[in-house]
XYZ file of N, CA and C in Angstrom:
672
model
N -5.394 -22.008 -6.702
C -5.679 -21.798 -8.113
C -6.213 -20.385 -8.336
N -6.000 -19.851 -9.522
C -6.473 -18.527 -9.857
C -7.997 -18.506 -9.927
N -8.555 -17.386 -9.549
C -9.991 -17.184 -9.607
C -10.297 -16.243 -10.763
N -11.199 -16.643 -11.639
C -11.591 -15.803 -12.767
C -12.668 -14.841 -12.303
N -12.382 -13.545 -12.348
C -13.333 -12.537 -11.916
C -14.192 -12.087 -13.103
N -15.439 -11.791 -12.815
C -16.324 -11.261 -13.855
C -16.430 -9.745 -13.774
N -16.004 -9.174 -12.646
C -15.999 -7.718 -12.483
C -14.645 -7.290 -11.933
N -14.220 -6.047 -12.205
C -12.934 -5.588 -11.677
C -12.918 -5.563 -10.147
N -11.766 -5.842 -9.576
C -11.573 -5.761 -8.131
C -11.849 -4.329 -7.667
N -12.626 -4.185 -6.617
C -12.967 -2.863 -6.082
C -11.937 -2.471 -5.018
N -11.170 -1.446 -5.328
C -10.038 -1.023 -4.510
C -10.273 0.383 -3.969
N -9.949 0.593 -2.698
C -9.912 1.931 -2.118
C -8.485 2.206 -1.659
N -8.046 3.439 -1.835
C -6.678 3.826 -1.506
C -6.711 4.871 -0.396
N -5.943 4.631 0.661
C -5.755 5.600 1.729
C -4.408 6.272 1.535
N -4.390 7.594 1.446
C -3.152 8.325 1.166
C -3.139 9.632 1.931
N -1.949 10.071 2.303
C -1.810 11.328 3.039
C -0.999 12.375 2.292
N -0.291 11.969 1.233
C 0.631 12.893 0.593
C 0.473 13.012 -0.900
N 1.609 12.906 -1.603
C 1.619 13.199 -3.035
C 1.007 12.095 -3.887
N 0.978 10.870 -3.379
C 0.271 9.804 -4.078
C 0.959 9.286 -5.323
N 2.277 9.164 -5.304
C 2.962 8.660 -6.498
C 2.654 7.178 -6.734
N 2.516 6.400 -5.677
C 2.134 4.998 -5.851
C 0.680 4.880 -6.307
N -0.164 5.789 -5.850
C -1.527 5.854 -6.367
C -1.503 6.090 -7.874
N -0.683 7.032 -8.325
C -0.605 7.327 -9.751
C -0.113 6.128 -10.535
N 0.859 5.411 -9.988
C 1.361 4.207 -10.668
C 0.255 3.176 -10.822
N -0.584 3.034 -9.809
C -1.695 2.088 -9.891
C -2.736 2.559 -10.908
N -3.061 3.850 -10.891
C -3.994 4.397 -11.870
C -3.486 4.131 -13.289
N -2.202 4.400 -13.511
C -1.620 4.198 -14.841
C -1.694 2.729 -15.256
N -1.416 1.826 -14.311
C -1.454 0.391 -14.624
C -2.871 -0.068 -14.935
N -3.841 0.465 -14.219
C -5.236 0.116 -14.491
C -5.647 0.629 -15.866
N -5.295 1.866 -16.158
C -5.680 2.454 -17.444
C -4.978 1.771 -18.611
N -3.804 1.186 -18.347
C -3.072 0.465 -19.392
C -3.538 -0.976 -19.546
N -4.489 -1.392 -18.693
C -4.993 -2.755 -18.771
C -4.116 -3.780 -18.096
N -3.138 -3.341 -17.307
C -2.227 -4.259 -16.635
C -2.784 -4.775 -15.309
N -3.734 -4.059 -14.746
C -4.342 -4.441 -13.473
C -5.855 -4.408 -13.647
N -6.498 -5.541 -13.361
C -7.951 -5.629 -13.500
C -8.609 -5.202 -12.189
N -8.638 -3.909 -11.987
C -9.200 -3.345 -10.766
C -9.835 -2.002 -11.075
N -10.682 -1.570 -10.159
C -11.294 -0.249 -10.239
C -11.078 0.440 -8.904
N -10.527 1.638 -8.929
C -10.365 2.410 -7.702
C -11.692 3.110 -7.425
N -12.372 2.671 -6.382
C -13.710 3.209 -6.089
C -13.639 4.469 -5.244
N -12.506 4.694 -4.559
C -12.359 5.904 -3.753
C -10.896 6.076 -3.353
N -10.488 7.335 -3.303
C -9.215 7.708 -2.690
C -9.568 8.550 -1.474
N -9.090 8.115 -0.316
C -9.483 8.720 0.960
C -8.234 9.247 1.653
N -8.326 10.448 2.203
C -7.172 11.037 2.875
C -7.571 11.673 4.196
N -6.617 11.686 5.116
C -6.762 12.415 6.375
C -6.217 13.829 6.258
N -5.730 14.191 5.057
C -5.178 15.519 4.785
C -5.998 16.171 3.670
N -6.615 17.300 3.976
C -7.516 17.940 3.012
C -6.803 18.357 1.745
N -5.542 18.760 1.860
C -4.794 19.264 0.705
C -3.868 18.209 0.105
N -4.069 16.971 0.412
C -3.192 15.917 -0.118
C -3.238 15.909 -1.648
N -2.058 15.857 -2.246
C -1.973 15.816 -3.702
C -2.654 14.563 -4.247
N -2.676 13.508 -3.453
C -3.332 12.265 -3.877
C -4.795 12.509 -4.234
N -5.474 13.377 -3.500
C -6.871 13.681 -3.802
C -6.991 14.392 -5.143
N -6.048 15.271 -5.415
C -6.035 15.964 -6.710
C -5.813 14.983 -7.845
N -4.914 14.035 -7.643
C -4.685 13.001 -8.669
C -5.969 12.226 -8.945
N -6.689 11.880 -7.878
C -7.939 11.148 -8.045
C -8.932 11.955 -8.885
N -9.085 13.240 -8.552
C -10.037 14.083 -9.282
C -9.702 14.151 -10.760
N -8.417 14.237 -11.078
C -8.000 14.336 -12.481
C -8.388 13.105 -13.283
N -8.548 11.982 -12.602
C -8.884 10.729 -13.293
C -10.334 10.318 -13.056
N -11.136 11.226 -12.548
C -12.547 10.933 -12.345
C -12.823 9.929 -11.250
N -11.914 9.849 -10.276
C -12.061 8.915 -9.160
C -12.605 9.677 -7.951
N -13.500 9.043 -7.227
C -14.079 9.662 -6.041
C -12.990 10.016 -5.044
N -12.906 11.304 -4.656
C -11.913 11.733 -3.664
C -12.634 12.168 -2.400
N -12.152 11.685 -1.257
C -12.825 11.917 0.010
C -11.829 12.339 1.082
N -12.124 13.416 1.747
C -11.359 13.849 2.908
C -12.148 13.491 4.154
N -11.561 12.668 4.995
C -12.183 12.312 6.269
C -11.394 13.013 7.367
N -11.971 14.039 7.928
C -11.304 14.930 8.869
C -11.084 14.231 10.215
N -9.828 14.147 10.676
C -9.588 13.516 11.986
C -9.879 14.432 13.171
N -10.054 15.736 12.930
C -10.199 16.680 14.044
C -11.398 16.387 14.940
N -12.558 16.015 14.391
C -13.695 15.747 15.298
C -13.452 14.618 16.288
N -12.446 13.802 16.028
C -12.176 12.662 16.908
C -11.054 12.955 17.914
N -10.388 14.094 17.750
C -9.257 14.438 18.617
C -9.728 14.607 20.057
N -8.895 14.172 20.986
C -9.197 14.332 22.399
C -9.989 13.196 23.009
N -10.543 12.334 22.173
C -11.282 11.183 22.688
C -10.299 10.092 23.096
N -10.594 9.338 24.158
C -9.671 8.254 24.545
C -9.552 7.181 23.476
N -10.585 7.069 22.635
C -10.557 6.090 21.554
C -10.475 6.790 20.194
N -9.733 7.899 20.129
C -9.734 8.740 18.932
C -9.313 7.975 17.678
N -8.289 7.152 17.789
C -7.812 6.417 16.614
C -8.843 5.396 16.162
N -9.388 4.660 17.110
C -10.391 3.648 16.764
C -11.657 4.300 16.201
N -12.062 5.429 16.794
C -13.258 6.121 16.319
C -13.067 6.617 14.896
N -11.886 7.128 14.610
C -11.596 7.588 13.244
C -11.644 6.416 12.272
N -11.062 5.307 12.666
C -11.066 4.141 11.781
C -12.466 3.569 11.587
N -13.324 3.699 12.587
C -14.711 3.267 12.407
C -15.403 4.129 11.357
N -15.058 5.409 11.365
C -15.604 6.302 10.352
C -15.093 5.916 8.965
N -13.799 5.598 8.874
C -13.233 5.139 7.609
C -13.891 3.842 7.158
N -14.116 2.932 8.095
C -14.701 1.647 7.757
C -16.091 1.821 7.146
N -16.860 2.731 7.686
C -18.178 3.007 7.118
C -18.068 3.450 5.668
N -17.098 4.322 5.395
C -16.894 4.807 4.021
C -16.474 3.661 3.120
N -15.559 2.840 3.578
C -15.080 1.711 2.774
C -16.213 0.742 2.467
N -17.039 0.476 3.461
C -18.157 -0.442 3.258
C -19.208 0.152 2.332
N -19.425 1.453 2.429
C -20.372 2.116 1.537
C -19.950 1.965 0.067
N -18.649 1.895 -0.156
C -18.134 1.761 -1.519
C -17.851 0.306 -1.893
N -18.318 -0.611 -1.063
C -18.183 -2.050 -1.323
C -16.727 -2.421 -1.647
N -15.823 -1.905 -0.827
C -14.395 -2.112 -1.041
C -14.000 -3.557 -0.771
N -13.251 -4.129 -1.695
C -12.741 -5.491 -1.537
C -11.292 -5.511 -1.066
N -10.521 -4.520 -1.495
C -9.102 -4.444 -1.130
C -8.772 -3.002 -0.774
N -8.092 -2.811 0.365
C -7.654 -1.490 0.802
C -6.153 -1.386 0.608
N -5.719 -0.272 0.015
C -4.296 -0.033 -0.200
C -3.859 1.197 0.577
N -2.792 1.067 1.345
C -2.165 2.212 1.990
C -1.060 2.706 1.071
N -1.128 3.989 0.717
C -0.144 4.559 -0.205
C 0.342 5.885 0.368
N 1.387 5.805 1.193
C 1.851 7.007 1.866
C 0.830 7.509 2.866
N 0.147 6.580 3.520
C -0.866 6.928 4.515
C -0.178 7.078 5.859
N -0.165 8.308 6.390
C 0.655 8.609 7.558
C -0.134 8.509 8.863
N -0.914 7.469 8.981
C -1.579 7.137 10.239
C -1.452 5.634 10.452
N -1.272 5.241 11.695
C -1.224 3.822 12.019
C -2.655 3.323 12.146
N -3.008 2.343 11.326
C -4.368 1.830 11.373
C -4.543 0.938 12.603
N -5.762 0.919 13.104
C -6.066 0.152 14.304
C -6.706 -1.187 13.943
N -7.000 -1.959 14.976
C -7.626 -3.263 14.754
C -9.010 -3.133 14.120
N -9.616 -1.965 14.224
C -10.925 -1.759 13.588
C -10.843 -2.064 12.098
N -9.814 -1.511 11.436
C -9.626 -1.758 10.005
C -8.900 -3.073 9.749
N -7.906 -3.372 10.578
C -7.118 -4.593 10.370
C -8.011 -5.830 10.416
N -8.907 -5.887 11.381
C -9.784 -7.048 11.500
C -10.825 -7.095 10.388
N -11.335 -5.931 10.015
C -12.357 -5.886 8.971
C -11.784 -6.276 7.613
N -10.499 -5.990 7.409
C -9.873 -6.274 6.118
C -8.637 -7.167 6.288
N -8.768 -8.184 7.114
C -7.671 -9.129 7.319
C -7.272 -9.770 5.991
N -6.003 -9.679 5.659
C -5.466 -10.189 4.393
C -6.143 -9.556 3.179
N -6.743 -8.385 3.395
C -7.337 -7.618 2.293
C -6.934 -6.148 2.380
N -5.834 -5.895 3.095
C -5.274 -4.551 3.190
C -3.774 -4.638 2.975
N -3.262 -3.863 2.034
C -1.842 -3.896 1.688
C -1.179 -2.556 1.983
N 0.115 -2.629 2.216
C 0.948 -1.439 2.377
C 2.235 -1.655 1.602
N 2.853 -0.557 1.170
C 4.180 -0.649 0.574
C 5.143 0.147 1.428
N 6.285 -0.469 1.707
C 7.273 0.120 2.615
C 8.637 0.152 1.922
N 9.386 1.264 2.023
C 10.640 1.413 1.274
C 11.854 0.774 1.934
N 11.712 -0.460 2.379
C 12.877 -1.232 2.821
C 12.580 -2.701 2.581
N 13.618 -3.510 2.714
C 13.441 -4.957 2.598
C 13.078 -5.492 3.981
N 11.798 -5.435 4.276
C 11.337 -5.929 5.578
C 11.718 -7.392 5.766
N 11.985 -7.802 7.008
C 11.729 -7.086 8.256
C 12.789 -6.082 8.674
N 13.780 -5.826 7.816
C 14.778 -4.809 8.147
C 14.175 -3.411 8.032
N 14.438 -2.581 9.017
C 14.137 -1.159 8.999
C 12.658 -0.823 8.794
N 11.808 -1.213 9.721
C 10.443 -0.687 9.702
C 10.462 0.781 10.121
N 9.332 1.451 9.964
C 9.238 2.831 10.428
C 9.733 3.845 9.419
N 10.367 4.913 9.929
C 10.750 6.062 9.115
C 12.262 6.123 8.895
N 12.678 6.990 7.966
C 14.092 7.251 7.640
C 14.834 5.972 7.308
N 14.176 5.095 6.575
C 14.738 3.767 6.352
C 15.935 3.780 5.399
N 15.961 4.708 4.438
C 17.105 4.747 3.522
C 18.370 5.179 4.265
N 18.233 6.158 5.129
C 19.376 6.590 5.935
C 19.877 5.453 6.824
N 18.946 4.731 7.404
C 19.333 3.617 8.272
C 20.091 2.547 7.474
N 19.603 2.235 6.273
C 20.264 1.214 5.464
C 21.679 1.629 5.104
N 21.860 2.898 4.753
C 23.199 3.404 4.426
C 24.088 3.390 5.665
N 23.567 3.887 6.790
C 24.353 3.955 8.029
C 24.795 2.574 8.501
N 23.969 1.562 8.245
C 24.303 0.203 8.656
C 25.240 -0.495 7.670
N 25.553 0.158 6.583
C 26.460 -0.441 5.614
C 25.845 -1.551 4.790
N 24.524 -1.530 4.645
C 23.858 -2.556 3.834
C 24.305 -2.463 2.381
N 24.359 -3.580 1.719
C 24.710 -3.613 0.300
C 23.478 -3.550 -0.586
N 22.326 -3.930 -0.021
C 21.070 -3.902 -0.749
C 20.018 -3.171 0.072
N 19.182 -2.425 -0.626
C 17.980 -1.847 -0.039
C 16.823 -2.262 -0.945
N 15.665 -1.676 -0.739
C 14.565 -2.038 -1.628
C 13.230 -1.671 -1.038
N 12.203 -2.394 -1.455
C 10.851 -2.104 -1.002
C 10.063 -3.398 -0.868
N 8.997 -3.320 -0.095
C 8.206 -4.500 0.256
C 6.722 -4.171 0.204
N 5.961 -5.009 -0.474
C 4.504 -4.960 -0.365
C 4.099 -6.051 0.612
N 3.309 -5.675 1.611
C 2.912 -6.654 2.628
C 1.465 -6.433 3.029
N 0.860 -7.477 3.551
C -0.457 -7.330 4.151
C -0.313 -6.594 5.482
N -1.321 -5.831 5.834
C -1.271 -5.010 7.047
C -1.810 -5.799 8.231
N -1.041 -5.767 9.322
C -1.445 -6.368 10.592
C -1.342 -5.303 11.677
N -1.552 -5.694 12.916
C -1.509 -4.720 14.007
C -0.124 -4.116 14.184
N 0.929 -4.885 13.969
C 2.280 -4.374 14.119
C 2.667 -3.471 12.960
N 3.455 -2.447 13.239
C 3.873 -1.507 12.204
C 4.862 -2.185 11.252
N 4.503 -2.262 9.978
C 5.353 -2.845 8.935
C 5.758 -4.281 9.265
N 4.840 -5.041 9.846
C 5.156 -6.405 10.273
C 4.356 -7.481 9.541
N 3.482 -7.112 8.637
C 2.579 -8.086 8.037
C 3.259 -9.018 7.054
N 2.577 -10.103 6.681
C 3.129 -11.082 5.744
C 3.553 -10.432 4.426
N 4.738 -10.816 3.961
C 5.351 -10.196 2.793
C 4.808 -10.822 1.518
N 4.398 -9.962 0.576
C 3.848 -10.415 -0.701
C 4.910 -10.388 -1.788
N 5.504 -9.232 -2.019
C 6.540 -9.064 -3.047
C 7.594 -8.107 -2.510
N 8.836 -8.355 -2.904
C 9.919 -7.420 -2.602
C 10.722 -7.129 -3.864
N 11.292 -5.932 -3.909
C 12.230 -5.576 -4.973
C 13.483 -5.010 -4.315
N 14.638 -5.422 -4.808
C 15.906 -4.999 -4.225
C 16.669 -4.102 -5.189
N 17.370 -3.124 -4.623
C 18.274 -2.277 -5.397
C 19.592 -2.182 -4.636
N 20.713 -2.085 -5.355
C 22.000 -1.973 -4.670
C 22.172 -0.603 -4.044
N 22.899 -0.565 -2.936
C 23.288 0.702 -2.325
C 24.680 1.050 -2.836
N 24.784 2.203 -3.459
C 26.046 2.641 -4.053
C 26.879 3.384 -3.021
N 28.203 3.372 -3.224
C 29.099 3.991 -2.250
C 28.796 5.469 -2.033
N 28.382 6.144 -3.089
C 28.144 7.584 -2.990
C 26.691 7.927 -2.696
N 25.887 6.932 -2.375
C 24.459 7.172 -2.188
C 24.164 8.127 -1.035
N 23.182 8.987 -1.266
C 22.535 9.738 -0.195
C 21.170 9.099 0.048
N 20.557 9.363 1.190
C 19.216 8.826 1.405
C 18.233 9.233 0.305
N 18.381 10.461 -0.200
C 17.472 10.952 -1.228
C 17.674 10.214 -2.546
N 18.929 9.988 -2.929
C 19.213 9.283 -4.183
C 18.745 7.835 -4.101
N 18.987 7.210 -2.973
C 18.553 5.830 -2.790
C 17.031 5.739 -2.804
N 16.378 6.681 -2.139
C 14.910 6.682 -2.095
C 14.324 6.811 -3.495
N 14.943 7.616 -4.335
C 14.436 7.810 -5.693
C 14.520 6.520 -6.497
N 15.607 5.760 -6.339
C 15.739 4.503 -7.078
C 14.770 3.445 -6.530
N 14.568 3.449 -5.233
C 13.615 2.515 -4.643
C 12.205 2.826 -5.130
N 11.878 4.108 -5.242
C 10.533 4.504 -5.658
C 10.183 3.954 -7.041
N 11.168 3.893 -7.925
C 10.936 3.309 -9.252
C 10.433 1.880 -9.123
N 11.026 1.135 -8.203
C 10.612 -0.253 -7.994
C 9.265 -0.346 -7.286
N 8.986 0.590 -6.379
C 7.674 0.615 -5.735
C 6.567 0.707 -6.768
N 6.784 1.553 -7.760
C 5.768 1.765 -8.794
C 5.555 0.532 -9.651
N 6.477 -0.400 -9.619
C 6.337 -1.645 -10.370
C 5.641 -2.732 -9.544
N 6.072 -2.887 -8.292
C 5.602 -4.055 -7.547
C 4.245 -3.853 -6.871
N 3.870 -2.600 -6.583
C 2.555 -2.411 -5.944
C 1.423 -2.771 -6.903
N 1.422 -2.267 -8.137
C 0.389 -2.717 -9.070
C 0.414 -4.227 -9.300
N 1.630 -4.802 -9.312
C 1.726 -6.245 -9.530
C 1.055 -7.012 -8.392
N 1.264 -6.557 -7.161
C 0.638 -7.218 -6.012
C -0.879 -7.121 -6.092
N -1.387 -5.984 -6.528
C -2.835 -5.817 -6.660
C -3.386 -6.771 -7.719
N -2.666 -6.907 -8.833
C -3.128 -7.812 -9.871
C -3.112 -9.260 -9.392
N -2.105 -9.655 -8.643
C -2.071 -11.008 -8.086
C -3.269 -11.257 -7.188
N -3.624 -10.252 -6.393
C -4.799 -10.375 -5.530
C -6.059 -10.499 -6.381
N -6.161 -9.661 -7.412
C -7.337 -9.686 -8.283
C -7.501 -11.039 -8.955
N -6.374 -11.696 -9.243
C -6.407 -13.011 -9.885
C -6.643 -14.138 -8.887
N -6.730 -13.822 -7.613
C -6.937 -14.848 -6.597
C -5.738 -15.743 -6.401
N -4.535 -15.197 -6.604
C -3.331 -16.020 -6.566
C -2.545 -15.917 -5.269
N -3.054 -15.171 -4.294
C -2.327 -15.000 -3.040
C -2.970 -15.821 -1.935
N -2.159 -16.642 -1.275
C -2.613 -17.399 -0.119
C -1.726 -17.098 1.067
N -2.306 -17.006 2.253
C -1.558 -16.662 3.464
C -1.616 -17.822 4.445
N -0.426 -18.221 4.929
C -0.321 -19.266 5.944
C 0.619 -18.744 7.022
N 0.039 -18.266 8.121
C 0.857 -17.656 9.159
C 1.492 -16.380 8.649
N 2.824 -16.322 8.700
C 3.543 -15.143 8.230
C 3.914 -15.242 6.749
N 3.625 -16.358 6.117
C 4.078 -16.566 4.738
C 2.954 -16.372 3.742
N 3.292 -15.698 2.644
C 2.366 -15.536 1.533
C 2.834 -16.436 0.400
N 1.914 -17.252 -0.099
C 2.215 -18.147 -1.205
C 1.515 -17.640 -2.452
N 2.269 -17.632 -3.563
C 1.731 -17.167 -4.838
C 1.490 -18.369 -5.732
N 0.256 -18.501 -6.192
C -0.103 -19.573 -7.111
C 0.858 -19.549 -8.293
N 1.535 -20.662 -8.523
C 2.585 -20.718 -9.540
C 2.077 -21.181 -10.894
N 0.766 -21.138 -11.102
C 0.240 -21.535 -12.403
C 0.783 -20.643 -13.511
N 1.118 -19.394 -13.133
C 1.706 -18.461 -14.098
C 2.988 -17.897 -13.481
N 4.088 -18.671 -13.500
C 5.300 -18.211 -12.804
C 5.816 -16.913 -13.373
N 6.116 -15.971 -12.479
C 6.553 -14.643 -12.909
C 7.903 -14.235 -12.342
N 8.412 -14.990 -11.368
C 9.582 -14.506 -10.669
C 9.198 -13.312 -9.800
N 8.375 -13.537 -8.771
C 7.791 -12.435 -8.029
C 8.779 -11.710 -7.120
N 9.898 -12.344 -6.802
C 10.928 -11.650 -6.042
C 11.848 -10.983 -7.057
N 11.859 -9.664 -7.065
C 12.515 -8.915 -8.116
C 13.826 -8.346 -7.598
N 14.883 -8.521 -8.345
C 16.170 -7.914 -8.027
C 16.510 -6.972 -9.161
N 16.732 -5.706 -8.846
C 17.003 -4.720 -9.874
C 18.385 -4.111 -9.685
N 19.028 -3.826 -10.761
C 20.338 -3.166 -10.713
C 20.204 -1.690 -11.051
N 18.990 -1.166 -10.989
C 18.766 0.240 -11.323
C 19.489 1.127 -10.313
């Protein structure tokens, strides 16, 4: 059943690049479509455009430098422990990866089990990793798309929350396909956050169940 919240969901976003999905979430929050508050945008890249986007909207922007942890045998875990401290300081309830170009470790995965989401530009479990649009075209797929999933230890392997599909056109390039997929990413990531805020997501093993008290048709097929 849905949970009625008295305060907005406290969300932190981890981003390494331009932050277009971050912007889509900011826009959805400001439009009243998502009952959440972004308490911090955190990056491992000092010049990430995502941090600039956060500043423009009065959101706390934080650069957590990975260099002090380089060379340590536990460098990844040590960095994530530093991130975890920041997340806890901001009383984060949900962590979102938005173009975050680091593989998170069990330090964060365990601390935010079923409370950390990622968006990936393919219809998982097909084509995890990088260059996924090229792979979909090379394999002759008829459909591509994007997936919002909970984050687990495996790369792009977590339980699937929402997917959106787009057709692959005969003349498609990876860049053209990626642009059409991105339009759908900007729709389904805010939607997944709102479902979480409403307490409508349940996880059983690899499956995510959405409370159907307000049926929405959460699996989206687009002809864009």
